[in-house]
XYZ file of C-alpha atoms in Angstrom:
93
model
C -101.573 86.472 54.242
C -105.421 85.489 52.162
C -107.691 88.015 52.409
C -111.325 88.381 50.585
C -111.538 90.266 47.378
C -113.554 93.466 48.666
C -111.186 93.940 51.476
C -108.024 93.425 48.719
C -109.574 96.594 46.912
C -109.419 98.512 50.690
C -106.349 97.022 51.122
C -104.734 98.863 47.958
C -106.406 102.033 48.377
C -104.519 101.789 51.831
C -101.566 100.894 50.327
C -101.572 103.916 47.762
C -102.046 106.751 50.610
C -99.603 105.256 52.642
C -97.388 105.584 50.003
C -98.550 109.096 49.160
C -98.230 110.170 52.547
C -94.758 108.735 52.542
C -93.609 110.796 49.445
C -94.988 113.844 51.096
C -93.017 113.550 54.072
C -89.989 114.323 51.953
C -91.278 117.312 50.255
C -92.457 120.668 51.526
C -96.357 119.982 51.949
C -99.205 121.728 52.759
C -102.461 120.819 54.969
C -104.518 120.559 51.694
C -102.006 117.784 50.398
C -102.661 116.163 53.836
C -106.189 117.056 53.808
C -106.908 115.934 50.224
C -105.513 112.489 51.949
C -107.606 112.201 54.801
C -110.397 113.014 52.540
C -109.755 109.794 50.847
C -109.201 108.012 53.528
C -112.510 108.989 55.188
C -113.951 107.723 52.122
C -112.359 104.177 53.504
C -113.121 104.958 56.855
C -117.170 105.421 56.042
C -117.199 101.445 55.262
C -115.977 100.282 58.409
C -118.676 99.962 60.841
C -119.128 97.194 63.523
C -116.022 96.006 62.823
C -116.511 94.754 59.281
C -115.922 96.954 56.375
C -119.236 97.168 54.131
C -118.848 97.459 50.548
C -121.296 96.679 47.421
C -119.297 93.408 46.582
C -119.204 91.761 50.048
C -120.920 88.715 49.997
C -118.190 87.083 52.923
C -121.089 86.494 55.843
C -118.328 85.043 58.229
C -117.776 86.443 61.265
C -114.530 87.633 60.407
C -113.414 88.308 57.049
C -110.065 86.817 55.732
C -107.727 89.677 56.595
C -109.520 91.670 58.277
C -106.817 92.671 60.752
C -104.492 93.398 58.486
C -106.541 95.914 56.921
C -107.519 97.382 59.966
C -104.237 97.904 61.442
C -103.171 99.282 58.006
C -106.142 101.628 58.396
C -104.584 102.677 62.182
C -101.428 103.810 60.423
C -102.268 106.026 57.854
C -104.592 107.364 60.197
C -101.625 108.335 62.200
C -99.220 108.789 59.467
C -101.515 111.820 58.434
C -101.598 113.097 61.890
C -98.059 113.401 61.729
C -97.928 114.904 58.956
C -100.480 117.618 60.223
C -98.501 118.064 63.392
C -95.022 118.946 61.382
C -97.333 121.628 59.562
C -98.224 123.203 63.019
C -94.626 122.618 64.194
C -93.460 124.928 60.747
C -95.853 127.782 61.608
């Protein structure tokens, strides 16, 4: 699916976090490991406001940026994955 350049950057950051969280899920990870990923995710979250991502390179003023729905969906999935990882740590204690 096509997406504007600014969203491609956000998309790649989310995919990197998703890959790292997947890798972590197969190891004996710690809360610090997950919290590091959550920090990276918070940085992405801080760019999302009122239904759009505001980045320095964002010049697209259309109502909805191409690819926005996909990126928002990915953002939600990564949040859920990190939540599950933290939940599993609580279960191990």
